Coordinates of C-alpha atoms and ligand atoms in Angstrom, one line a residue:
Chain A
M1 CA -0.1 0.1 -0.4
Y2 CA 1.5 3.3 -0.9
S3 CA -0.1 6.6 1.1
Q4 CA 1.4 9.8 -0.6
G5 CA 3.0 11.8 1.9
L6 CA 5.6 14.8 2.6
I7 CA 8.4 12.8 4.8
G8 CA 9.6 15.9 5.6
S9 CA 13.4 16.6 5.6
G10 CA 14.2 13.1 4.6
S11 CA 15.6 11.6 1.4
E12 CA 12.4 9.7 0.3
N13 CA 9.2 11.1 -0.7
E14 CA 7.2 8.0 -1.0
E15 CA 6.0 5.9 2.3
S16 CA 5.8 2.7 0.9
E17 CA 5.3 -0.4 2.4
A18 CA 9.5 -1.8 2.7
F19 CA 10.1 2.3 4.5
L20 CA 7.3 1.9 6.4
A21 CA 8.6 -1.0 7.3
R22 CA 12.2 -0.3 8.3
F23 CA 10.4 2.7 10.4
Q24 CA 8.6 0.5 12.4
A25 CA 11.5 -1.9 13.0
R26 CA 14.0 1.4 13.8
I27 CA 11.2 1.7 16.6
D28 CA 11.3 -1.3 18.3
A29 CA 14.4 -2.2 17.7
E30 CA 14.4 0.9 20.5
E31 CA 16.3 3.6 18.0
K32 CA 15.6 7.3 18.5
I33 CA 14.2 8.8 16.0
E34 CA 16.0 11.9 15.1
P35 CA 14.3 15.2 13.5
N36 CA 16.5 14.8 10.9
D37 CA 15.6 11.8 10.1
A38 CA 13.2 9.8 7.1
M39 CA 9.1 9.2 8.8
P40 CA 6.2 8.5 8.3
L41 CA 4.2 11.7 7.8
A42 CA 1.8 10.7 10.2
Y43 CA 4.3 10.4 12.5
R44 CA 5.1 13.8 12.4
K45 CA 1.5 15.1 13.0
T46 CA 1.1 13.1 15.8
L47 CA 4.4 14.4 17.7
I48 CA 3.4 17.0 15.8
R49 CA -0.3 17.4 18.0
Q50 CA 1.0 15.2 21.2
I51 CA 4.2 17.8 21.6
G52 CA 2.1 21.5 21.0
Q53 CA -1.1 19.7 23.1
H54 CA 1.5 19.5 25.6
A55 CA 3.4 22.8 25.1
H56 CA -0.5 24.2 25.3
S57 CA -1.3 22.6 29.0
E58 CA 1.8 23.6 30.2
I59 CA 2.1 27.7 29.4
V60 CA -2.4 27.9 30.4
G61 CA -1.7 25.9 32.9
M62 CA 0.5 29.0 34.1
L63 CA -3.0 31.2 34.2
P64 CA -4.9 28.6 37.8
E65 CA -2.2 29.3 39.4
G66 CA -0.8 32.0 38.6
N67 CA -3.9 33.6 40.0
W68 CA -2.8 33.0 43.6
I69 CA 1.1 34.9 43.6
T70 CA 0.2 38.0 44.3
R71 CA -2.1 35.8 47.2
A72 CA 0.0 33.0 49.0
P73 CA 0.2 34.1 52.6
T74 CA 3.6 33.0 52.8
L75 CA 6.8 35.1 51.3
R76 CA 8.2 30.9 51.7
R77 CA 4.3 30.6 49.4
K78 CA 4.9 32.4 47.6
M79 CA 8.4 33.0 46.0
A80 CA 7.9 28.7 45.3
L81 CA 4.9 28.9 44.2
L82 CA 6.5 32.0 42.2
A83 CA 9.2 29.3 40.7
K84 CA 6.4 26.6 40.8
V85 CA 5.2 29.0 37.8
Q86 CA 7.5 30.0 35.9
D87 CA 9.3 26.5 36.1
E88 CA 6.0 25.7 34.0
G89 CA 7.2 28.5 31.3
G90 CA 10.8 26.6 31.2
H91 CA 8.8 23.4 30.9
G92 CA 6.7 24.9 27.6
L93 CA 9.8 26.4 26.6
Y94 CA 11.4 23.3 26.1
L95 CA 8.2 21.2 24.4
Y96 CA 8.0 23.9 21.7
S97 CA 11.4 23.9 20.5
A98 CA 11.2 19.6 20.7
A99 CA 8.5 20.5 18.7
E100 CA 10.0 23.3 16.7
T101 CA 12.6 20.4 15.5
L102 CA 9.5 18.6 13.4
G103 CA 9.5 21.3 11.1
V104 CA 6.4 24.0 13.0
S105 CA 6.5 27.6 14.4
R106 CA 6.1 28.4 17.8
E107 CA 3.9 31.4 16.3
E108 CA 2.8 29.4 14.4
M109 CA 2.1 26.8 17.9
T110 CA 0.7 30.0 19.9
E111 CA -2.3 30.8 16.7
E112 CA -3.6 27.7 17.2
L113 CA -4.3 27.3 20.4
L114 CA -5.3 31.5 20.1
S115 CA -7.9 30.1 17.5
G116 CA -8.8 27.1 19.5
R117 CA -8.0 24.2 17.2
A118 CA -5.4 23.5 19.2
K119 CA -6.3 21.8 22.7
Y120 CA -4.7 21.4 25.6
S121 CA -5.2 19.7 29.4
S122 CA -8.8 20.3 29.8
I123 CA -7.9 20.8 33.8
F124 CA -6.8 23.8 33.3
N125 CA -10.3 25.1 32.3
Y126 CA -11.3 24.2 36.8
P127 CA -10.3 27.2 38.6
T128 CA -9.0 28.2 41.9
P129 CA -10.5 30.1 43.9
T130 CA -8.7 29.0 47.0
W131 CA -5.6 28.6 48.5
A132 CA -5.9 25.2 48.6
D133 CA -6.5 25.3 44.9
I134 CA -2.4 25.4 44.9
G135 CA -1.8 22.7 47.0
M136 CA -4.3 20.6 45.6
I137 CA -2.4 21.6 41.6
G138 CA 0.7 20.5 42.7
W139 CA -0.6 17.7 44.9
L140 CA -2.4 15.8 41.6
V141 CA -2.3 18.0 38.5
D142 CA 1.7 17.5 38.7
G143 CA 1.1 14.1 40.8
A144 CA -1.1 13.5 37.1
A145 CA 1.7 14.5 35.3
I146 CA 4.3 12.9 36.5
M147 CA 2.7 9.3 35.4
N148 CA 1.5 10.2 32.2
Q149 CA 5.5 11.9 31.5
V150 CA 7.3 9.2 33.4
P151 CA 7.0 6.7 30.3
L152 CA 6.9 9.7 27.5
C153 CA 10.6 9.7 28.7
R154 CA 11.5 6.8 26.5
C155 CA 9.6 8.2 24.2
S156 CA 10.6 7.0 20.4
F157 CA 10.7 10.6 19.3
G158 CA 14.3 11.8 21.0
P159 CA 14.5 15.1 21.6
Y160 CA 10.1 14.4 23.3
A161 CA 11.8 12.4 25.0
R162 CA 15.0 14.3 26.0
A163 CA 12.7 17.1 27.0
M164 CA 10.8 15.1 29.2
V165 CA 13.7 13.9 31.4
R166 CA 14.2 17.4 31.9
V167 CA 10.8 18.2 33.1
C168 CA 10.1 15.4 35.1
R169 CA 12.3 16.2 37.4
E170 CA 11.0 19.4 38.0
E171 CA 7.5 18.7 37.8
S172 CA 8.4 15.7 41.0
F173 CA 9.3 18.4 42.6
H174 CA 6.0 20.1 42.7
Q175 CA 4.4 16.8 43.7
R176 CA 6.4 17.3 46.7
Q177 CA 5.7 20.5 46.7
G178 CA 1.8 20.7 46.6
Y179 CA 1.5 18.0 48.5
E180 CA 3.6 19.7 50.7
I181 CA 0.9 22.6 51.0
V182 CA -2.5 19.8 51.4
M183 CA -0.9 18.7 54.6
T184 CA 0.2 22.1 56.4
L185 CA -4.1 22.8 56.4
A186 CA -4.5 19.2 57.2
E187 CA -2.6 20.0 60.7
G188 CA -4.4 23.2 60.5
T189 CA -7.2 25.0 61.7
D190 CA -10.7 23.1 61.0
E191 CA -11.2 26.0 58.9
Q192 CA -7.7 24.6 56.8
K193 CA -8.8 21.2 57.5
E194 CA -12.4 22.2 55.1
M195 CA -11.1 23.7 53.2
A196 CA -8.7 21.5 51.6
Q197 CA -11.2 18.8 51.8
D198 CA -13.5 21.2 49.6
S199 CA -10.7 21.7 47.3
L200 CA -9.9 17.6 46.6
N201 CA -13.7 16.9 46.0
R202 CA -13.7 20.0 44.1
W203 CA -11.1 18.4 41.6
W204 CA -10.8 14.3 42.1
W205 CA -12.6 13.6 40.1
P206 CA -11.1 16.4 36.8
A207 CA -7.6 15.3 38.0
L208 CA -8.6 11.7 37.3
M209 CA -9.8 12.6 33.9
M210 CA -6.6 13.9 32.7
F211 CA -4.9 10.5 32.1
G212 CA -8.6 10.8 28.8
P213 CA -11.5 8.5 27.7
H214 CA -10.7 4.7 28.4
D215 CA -9.0 2.7 26.2
A216 CA -12.2 1.5 24.0
D217 CA -12.9 5.2 23.5
S218 CA -9.8 7.0 22.9
S219 CA -8.6 7.0 19.0
N220 CA -5.3 7.4 19.1
S221 CA -4.5 4.8 21.7
D222 CA -3.0 2.0 19.1
Q223 CA -0.7 3.6 16.2
S224 CA 1.1 5.3 19.4
M225 CA 1.9 2.3 21.2
L226 CA 3.0 1.1 18.0
W227 CA 4.9 3.8 17.4
K228 CA 6.3 4.1 20.9
I229 CA 4.8 7.1 21.7
K230 CA 2.8 6.5 24.4
R231 CA 4.1 3.1 26.5
F232 CA -0.3 3.0 28.9
T233 CA -2.4 3.6 28.3
N234 CA -4.7 6.0 29.4
D235 CA -6.9 3.0 32.2
E236 CA -3.3 2.0 33.0
L237 CA -1.5 5.6 33.9
R238 CA -4.9 6.9 36.1
Q239 CA -6.0 3.0 37.8
K240 CA -1.4 4.3 39.2
F241 CA -2.6 7.3 40.1
V242 CA -5.7 6.0 42.4
D243 CA -3.3 3.0 44.1
A244 CA -0.5 6.1 44.6
T245 CA -2.7 8.4 45.1
V246 CA -5.6 7.3 47.7
P247 CA -3.0 6.1 50.1
Q248 CA -1.3 10.1 51.1
A249 CA -5.3 11.7 51.3
E250 CA -5.4 8.8 54.2
K251 CA -2.3 10.3 55.3
I252 CA -3.3 13.1 55.4
G253 CA -7.0 12.6 56.8
L254 CA -8.7 13.5 53.6
K255 CA -11.6 11.6 51.9
I256 CA -11.3 10.8 48.6
P257 CA -14.8 11.9 47.6
D258 CA -16.0 8.4 46.0
P259 CA -18.3 6.1 47.6
D260 CA -17.1 3.4 45.5
L261 CA -13.9 4.1 46.1
K262 CA -12.5 -0.2 47.7
W263 CA -8.9 -2.0 48.2
N264 CA -9.8 -5.2 45.8
P265 CA -6.7 -7.6 47.3
E266 CA -7.1 -9.0 42.7
K267 CA -6.8 -6.0 40.6
N268 CA -2.9 -5.1 39.4
D269 CA -2.6 -9.4 39.1
G270 CA -2.6 -9.4 42.3
A271 CA -1.1 -7.5 43.5
G272 CA -3.9 -5.2 44.9
G273 CA -5.8 -2.1 43.4
Y274 CA -8.1 0.3 43.5
D275 CA -11.2 -0.3 42.8
F276 CA -13.3 3.3 42.4
G277 CA -16.7 5.1 40.9
A278 CA -16.9 5.2 36.9
L279 CA -15.9 9.2 35.8
D280 CA -18.9 12.0 34.8
W281 CA -17.8 11.6 30.6
D282 CA -20.4 14.0 29.3
E283 CA -18.5 16.6 32.4
F284 CA -14.8 15.1 29.9
W285 CA -16.5 16.2 27.0
R286 CA -18.5 19.1 27.7
V287 CA -14.9 21.3 28.6
V288 CA -13.2 19.4 26.1
K289 CA -15.6 21.0 23.4
G290 CA -14.8 24.0 25.1
G291 CA -18.1 24.8 28.3
G292 CA -15.9 24.3 31.0
P293 CA -16.5 27.1 34.2
M294 CA -12.3 28.8 32.8
N295 CA -12.5 27.6 29.6
R296 CA -13.5 30.7 27.5
D297 CA -11.6 33.1 30.7
R298 CA -8.3 31.0 29.4
I299 CA -7.8 31.2 25.4
A300 CA -9.3 35.2 27.1
A301 CA -5.7 35.8 29.5
R302 CA -3.3 33.6 26.1
K303 CA -5.2 36.2 23.4
A304 CA -4.6 38.7 25.5
A305 CA -1.3 38.9 26.8
W306 CA 0.1 37.6 22.7
E307 CA -2.2 41.4 21.1
N308 CA -0.6 42.9 24.2
G309 CA 3.4 42.3 23.4
R310 CA 2.7 42.6 20.0
W311 CA 4.3 46.2 19.2
V312 CA 7.1 44.7 22.0
R313 CA 7.8 41.9 19.6
E314 CA 7.6 43.7 16.7
A315 CA 9.6 46.5 18.4
A316 CA 12.3 43.6 18.7
L317 CA 12.4 42.8 15.8
A318 CA 11.9 45.8 14.1
H319 CA 15.6 47.2 16.6
A320 CA 17.6 44.4 15.8
A321 CA 16.9 44.8 11.9
K322 CA 18.4 48.9 12.2
R323 CA 21.6 47.4 14.5
E324 CA 22.1 45.1 11.1
E325 CA 21.6 47.6 8.8
R326 CA 24.1 49.9 10.7
A327 CA 26.7 47.7 11.8
A328 CA 27.0 46.6 7.1
T329 CA 26.4 50.7 6.7
A330 CA 29.6 50.8 8.8
K331 CA 31.3 47.6 7.8
V332 CA 31.2 49.3 3.8
A333 CA 32.0 52.7 5.0
A334 CA 35.2 51.6 7.1
E335 CA 36.2 49.4 3.5
Chain B
M1 CA 26.2 41.2 66.4
T2 CA 24.5 43.7 68.5
Y3 CA 22.9 47.2 68.4
A4 CA 22.9 49.6 70.9
Q5 CA 19.5 52.7 70.8
P6 CA 19.3 54.2 69.3
I7 CA 21.4 53.2 66.7
K8 CA 19.3 49.7 66.9
T9 CA 16.2 51.1 66.2
A10 CA 17.5 53.5 62.6
F11 CA 18.4 49.8 61.6
V12 CA 16.1 48.0 61.9
E13 CA 14.3 50.6 60.7
T14 CA 16.6 51.0 58.0
L15 CA 16.2 47.2 57.1
I16 CA 12.6 47.4 56.7
T17 CA 12.5 50.1 54.4
L18 CA 15.0 48.2 51.8
G19 CA 12.7 44.9 52.6
D20 CA 9.5 47.2 51.1
D21 CA 11.3 48.4 47.9
H22 CA 12.3 44.6 47.1
L23 CA 9.1 43.4 48.8
I24 CA 6.8 45.8 46.8
L25 CA 8.4 45.8 43.8
G26 CA 8.9 41.4 43.0
H27 CA 5.2 42.1 44.2
R28 CA 5.4 43.8 40.3
L29 CA 7.0 41.8 39.3
S30 CA 5.0 38.5 39.8
E31 CA 1.6 40.3 38.6
W32 CA 2.6 39.7 34.8
C33 CA 3.8 36.0 35.2
G34 CA 1.8 34.3 32.6
H35 CA 0.9 37.2 31.0
A36 CA 4.4 38.8 28.9
P37 CA 4.6 39.7 25.4
M38 CA 6.2 36.4 25.2
L39 CA 8.0 33.1 26.9
E40 CA 10.3 34.3 27.2
E41 CA 9.9 37.1 29.5
D42 CA 7.3 34.9 30.9
L43 CA 10.5 33.5 32.1
S44 CA 12.9 36.7 32.9
L45 CA 10.2 38.7 34.9
P46 CA 9.4 36.0 36.7
N47 CA 13.4 35.5 38.0
M48 CA 13.5 39.4 38.7
A49 CA 10.9 39.1 41.2
L50 CA 12.6 35.6 42.7
D51 CA 15.0 38.1 43.1
L52 CA 13.8 40.7 44.9
L53 CA 11.4 38.7 46.7
G54 CA 14.7 36.8 48.5
Q55 CA 16.3 40.5 49.3
A56 CA 13.0 41.4 51.5
N57 CA 12.5 37.4 53.7
N58 CA 16.3 37.8 54.2
L59 CA 16.2 41.8 54.8
Y60 CA 13.2 41.6 57.3
S61 CA 13.8 38.3 59.1
Y62 CA 17.4 39.5 59.4
A63 CA 14.7 43.0 61.1
A64 CA 12.8 40.6 63.1
E65 CA 15.7 39.1 64.8
L66 CA 17.6 42.1 65.8
E67 CA 14.5 43.8 67.0
G68 CA 13.6 40.8 69.3
E69 CA 9.6 41.5 69.5
G70 CA 8.6 37.7 68.3
R71 CA 7.5 39.2 64.7
S72 CA 8.7 37.1 61.5
E73 CA 9.6 38.3 58.7
D74 CA 6.3 37.0 58.3
D75 CA 4.4 39.6 60.0
I76 CA 6.7 43.2 59.0
A77 CA 6.1 41.4 55.2
F78 CA 1.8 41.5 55.3
L79 CA 0.6 42.9 58.6
R80 CA 1.5 46.5 58.3
N81 CA -0.8 49.4 57.1
A82 CA -0.2 51.5 54.6
R83 CA 1.1 54.2 56.3
Q84 CA 3.9 52.0 57.9
Y85 CA 5.5 50.7 54.4
R86 CA 8.4 52.6 53.5
N87 CA 8.9 51.7 49.9
L88 CA 9.8 54.1 47.3
L89 CA 6.7 55.6 45.2
L90 CA 8.3 54.6 42.3
V91 CA 8.4 50.6 43.1
E92 CA 4.5 50.7 44.3
R93 CA 3.3 52.4 40.2
P94 CA 1.2 50.0 38.5
N95 CA 2.1 48.0 35.8
G96 CA 1.5 50.3 32.8
D97 CA 3.1 48.1 29.4
F98 CA 6.5 46.1 28.8
A99 CA 8.1 49.7 28.8
H100 CA 6.7 50.7 31.4
T101 CA 7.8 47.7 33.7
V102 CA 11.7 47.8 32.0
L103 CA 12.1 51.5 33.1
R104 CA 10.8 50.6 36.5
Q105 CA 13.1 48.2 37.4
L106 CA 16.4 49.9 35.2
Y107 CA 16.0 53.4 36.9
F108 CA 15.7 50.8 40.5
A109 CA 17.8 48.9 39.9
A110 CA 20.9 51.0 38.1
A111 CA 20.6 53.2 42.1
M112 CA 19.9 50.0 44.1
Q113 CA 23.0 47.8 42.7
P114 CA 26.3 51.2 43.6
F115 CA 24.3 51.1 46.8
W116 CA 24.1 47.8 47.6
Q117 CA 28.5 47.1 45.6
A118 CA 29.1 50.2 48.5
T119 CA 27.4 48.8 51.5
L120 CA 30.1 46.0 51.0
N121 CA 32.8 48.7 51.8
C122 CA 30.4 48.9 55.7
S123 CA 30.1 47.1 58.8
D124 CA 27.7 44.5 59.2
E125 CA 28.6 41.1 57.9
R126 CA 25.0 39.7 58.1
L127 CA 24.5 43.2 55.5
N128 CA 27.6 42.3 53.7
G129 CA 26.3 39.1 52.9
F130 CA 23.5 40.2 51.2
A131 CA 24.7 43.7 49.1
G132 CA 26.6 40.9 47.9
K133 CA 24.0 39.1 46.2
A134 CA 22.6 42.0 45.0
V135 CA 25.2 43.8 43.3
K136 CA 25.4 40.4 41.1
E137 CA 21.3 40.0 40.4
L138 CA 20.6 43.9 40.3
A139 CA 23.7 44.1 37.3
T140 CA 21.9 41.6 35.5
H141 CA 18.6 43.9 36.3
I142 CA 20.4 47.0 34.9
R143 CA 21.9 44.7 31.7
H144 CA 18.0 43.1 30.9
C145 CA 15.8 46.1 31.3
G146 CA 19.2 48.5 29.8
E147 CA 18.3 46.3 26.0
W148 CA 14.4 46.0 26.6
V149 CA 14.7 50.1 27.3
I150 CA 17.3 50.9 24.0
R151 CA 14.9 48.1 21.6
L152 CA 11.9 49.7 22.7
G153 CA 13.1 52.8 22.4
D154 CA 14.9 52.0 19.4
G155 CA 12.2 49.8 18.1
T156 CA 9.4 51.2 16.1
D157 CA 7.4 53.5 15.6
E158 CA 4.9 52.4 18.9
S159 CA 7.8 51.8 21.1
A160 CA 9.7 54.3 20.8
Q161 CA 6.3 56.2 21.7
R162 CA 5.6 54.1 23.8
M163 CA 8.8 54.5 25.8
R164 CA 9.3 58.1 25.9
K165 CA 5.4 57.7 27.5
A166 CA 6.8 55.9 30.4
V167 CA 10.0 58.7 30.7
E168 CA 7.8 61.1 30.9
E169 CA 5.4 58.9 33.6
L170 CA 8.3 57.7 35.8
H171 CA 11.4 59.9 35.9
I172 CA 9.0 61.5 38.6
Y173 CA 9.6 59.2 40.7
T174 CA 14.0 58.6 40.3
D175 CA 14.3 61.6 43.1
E176 CA 12.9 59.4 45.6
L177 CA 16.3 57.0 45.4
F178 CA 19.1 59.2 46.2
Q179 CA 17.1 60.7 49.5
P180 CA 17.0 58.1 53.5
N181 CA 14.2 58.7 56.0
A182 CA 15.5 60.1 58.7
A183 CA 16.6 56.0 60.2
M184 CA 18.4 55.8 57.1
R185 CA 20.6 59.1 57.5
I186 CA 21.3 57.6 61.4
C187 CA 22.6 53.9 59.6
V188 CA 24.6 56.0 57.2
E189 CA 26.5 58.3 60.0
A190 CA 27.3 55.1 61.8
G191 CA 28.5 53.5 58.6
L192 CA 25.9 50.7 58.3
I193 CA 24.7 50.8 54.7
A194 CA 26.2 53.5 52.0
D195 CA 24.7 56.4 51.1
P196 CA 21.8 56.6 48.9
A197 CA 22.4 60.0 48.3
A198 CA 25.7 59.0 47.1
Q199 CA 24.8 57.5 43.6
R200 CA 23.2 60.3 42.2
D201 CA 26.0 60.4 39.7
I202 CA 26.8 56.8 38.5
W203 CA 22.9 56.5 38.2
N204 CA 22.9 59.9 36.1
T205 CA 26.0 58.0 34.4
T206 CA 24.2 54.6 33.7
I207 CA 21.4 56.6 32.6
A208 CA 22.3 58.5 30.2
T209 CA 24.9 55.9 28.1
I210 CA 21.4 54.3 28.0
F211 CA 19.2 56.3 26.6
K212 CA 21.4 57.7 23.8
D213 CA 21.2 54.6 22.3
A214 CA 17.7 54.2 22.9
F215 CA 16.7 58.2 21.4
L216 CA 15.3 58.8 24.7
Q217 CA 16.2 62.3 26.3
V218 CA 16.5 62.7 30.8
P219 CA 13.5 65.2 30.9
E220 CA 13.6 67.5 33.8
I221 CA 11.8 67.0 36.2
A222 CA 9.3 70.1 37.8
F223 CA 7.4 69.2 40.3
P224 CA 9.6 65.4 41.4
Q225 CA 6.8 62.7 43.2
Q226 CA 8.2 61.5 46.7
G227 CA 7.1 60.5 50.5
G228 CA 7.1 56.9 50.8
R229 CA 9.8 56.7 52.2
E230 CA 7.6 58.3 54.6
G231 CA 4.9 56.3 54.6
L232 CA 2.4 58.2 52.4
H233 CA 1.8 56.9 49.6
T234 CA -0.1 57.2 46.1
E235 CA -3.6 55.4 45.8
A236 CA -1.5 51.9 44.5
L237 CA -0.4 50.6 47.4
G238 CA -3.6 50.0 49.3
H239 CA -4.5 48.1 46.9
L240 CA -1.5 46.1 46.6
L241 CA -1.4 45.8 49.5
S242 CA -5.0 44.0 50.4
E243 CA -4.1 40.8 48.3
L244 CA -0.6 40.3 48.8
Q245 CA -2.3 41.0 52.7
Y246 CA -5.1 39.0 51.4
M247 CA -4.6 35.5 53.3
Q248 CA -2.9 36.9 56.4
R249 CA -6.2 39.4 57.1
T250 CA -8.4 36.3 56.1
Y251 CA -7.5 34.0 58.0
P252 CA -5.1 35.3 61.4
G253 CA -2.9 33.7 62.6
M254 CA -2.9 30.3 61.1
T255 CA 0.1 28.5 59.5
W256 CA -0.2 27.8 56.1
Ligands
FE2_1 FE1 5.0 21.5 34.4
FE2_2 FE1 4.5 21.4 37.1

């Protein structure tokens, strides 16, 4: 079977079966695919979409936590939060750079985000009305991100895998810091405990939804597994997350808001694991499609930053051009 | 180190005054996080904010220890009223556009960097430690913001016009950079800090050099504005504090 298509910078320009088989053999041998290697167009497109979405999630993810930087309760918490949100910006930067190696510019990706064509993680469409949400995001959202991202450190695409190694180190620091905020609340006054429990009630289910639809309903999953972009299915990762997180909640006396949550010794091939209740997939799809509580505000904030910054970016380019011109003129004059 | 009165009280007040400058400016810069004109600045502005907040934390902690009355650095940072803050008016001014923000940062850093440099020759070891760190940090702020002032001043017509507007609006607050309050003057006399007033020439030179490349004029100021050093602030500070202090005021006495 032939599928016509551009293979980017590779020398081959059509995807013969022999080419696809050679490519799959490299993947199966756990070789890393590098930007200048020939690759099937669909592989390139999948990665551009996934890395782009991941980068956008880091950038949009700065907003819900950024909401508390100016109101953080102590100097130490303020500095830690500011540094954390800055780290997320750094993650966005490495990821945009990794995507750029596939032939798409940061500007193009940004336009896609602002126009709504590109997605970002739905979790960031929920609001952060209380300080406890800052702890909860670190604990649960960065915690879920780690579950997703640790296997990505072995992703077949080299630049993505390498970016993830660096990102994961910082995410696990964020997760511990978030848990520590929640623990402090859980050990605090009744009002603080209540703030923590209320926040857990709001974030628990959206955090589980971060792993995406059930395997049976996930359209891109099989091919991504074959290409070793993904190493575990959505449901496998969700289960790992629940199993890791429930004991952490118990340890600090918070209650997971799921009446169906129950230890099941048979689960995970007899190693044991938690059964948990059904997710509200209507809510999931509503938020993905733009109907969550903060979708409009998040995009509006990104648009405002992009549009209000346009004159600055234009000035930087204009200045660089002027300098170059002056250097050229000075050189001619000297000759 | 231990200090006898009246030096001790003056030194505590001075540390708080300097801490206030760093806290309030750090707060302002942190407002940009996630909203900057480009991703690189979403990293640089928080970097500078973190430098300033780190210094504020050091200065307040030291003030709290010297004072010895059981206040913590957070009590000092979060539990005073607007009239008790001693920061410069310059640092509390709203962010405005990016031109205002980089110019405000340049004005501050260009005065404080030589101030901390000269303070390295003063007698308090702990403060010298803070000064050593600040000298390096502020040098990078001067470089980063100075480059932006030049880029914007010598960029497009729009950016040049915005840069001129920023100068027009912020320059009137720069005189105060060189006006120590009474507590600071006692510390200068006692050899604990450098004299802020003595940094004016270095500041003038730094600003003139950058303005030349940015095609900007240093304006004549008819009515320089000051008052922050005595706790007389613009209306902007109260709103800033209502955000800064929200948690500590809403939930008094809790551990976070
Ligand atoms: Fe991240
Ligand atoms: Fe993170």
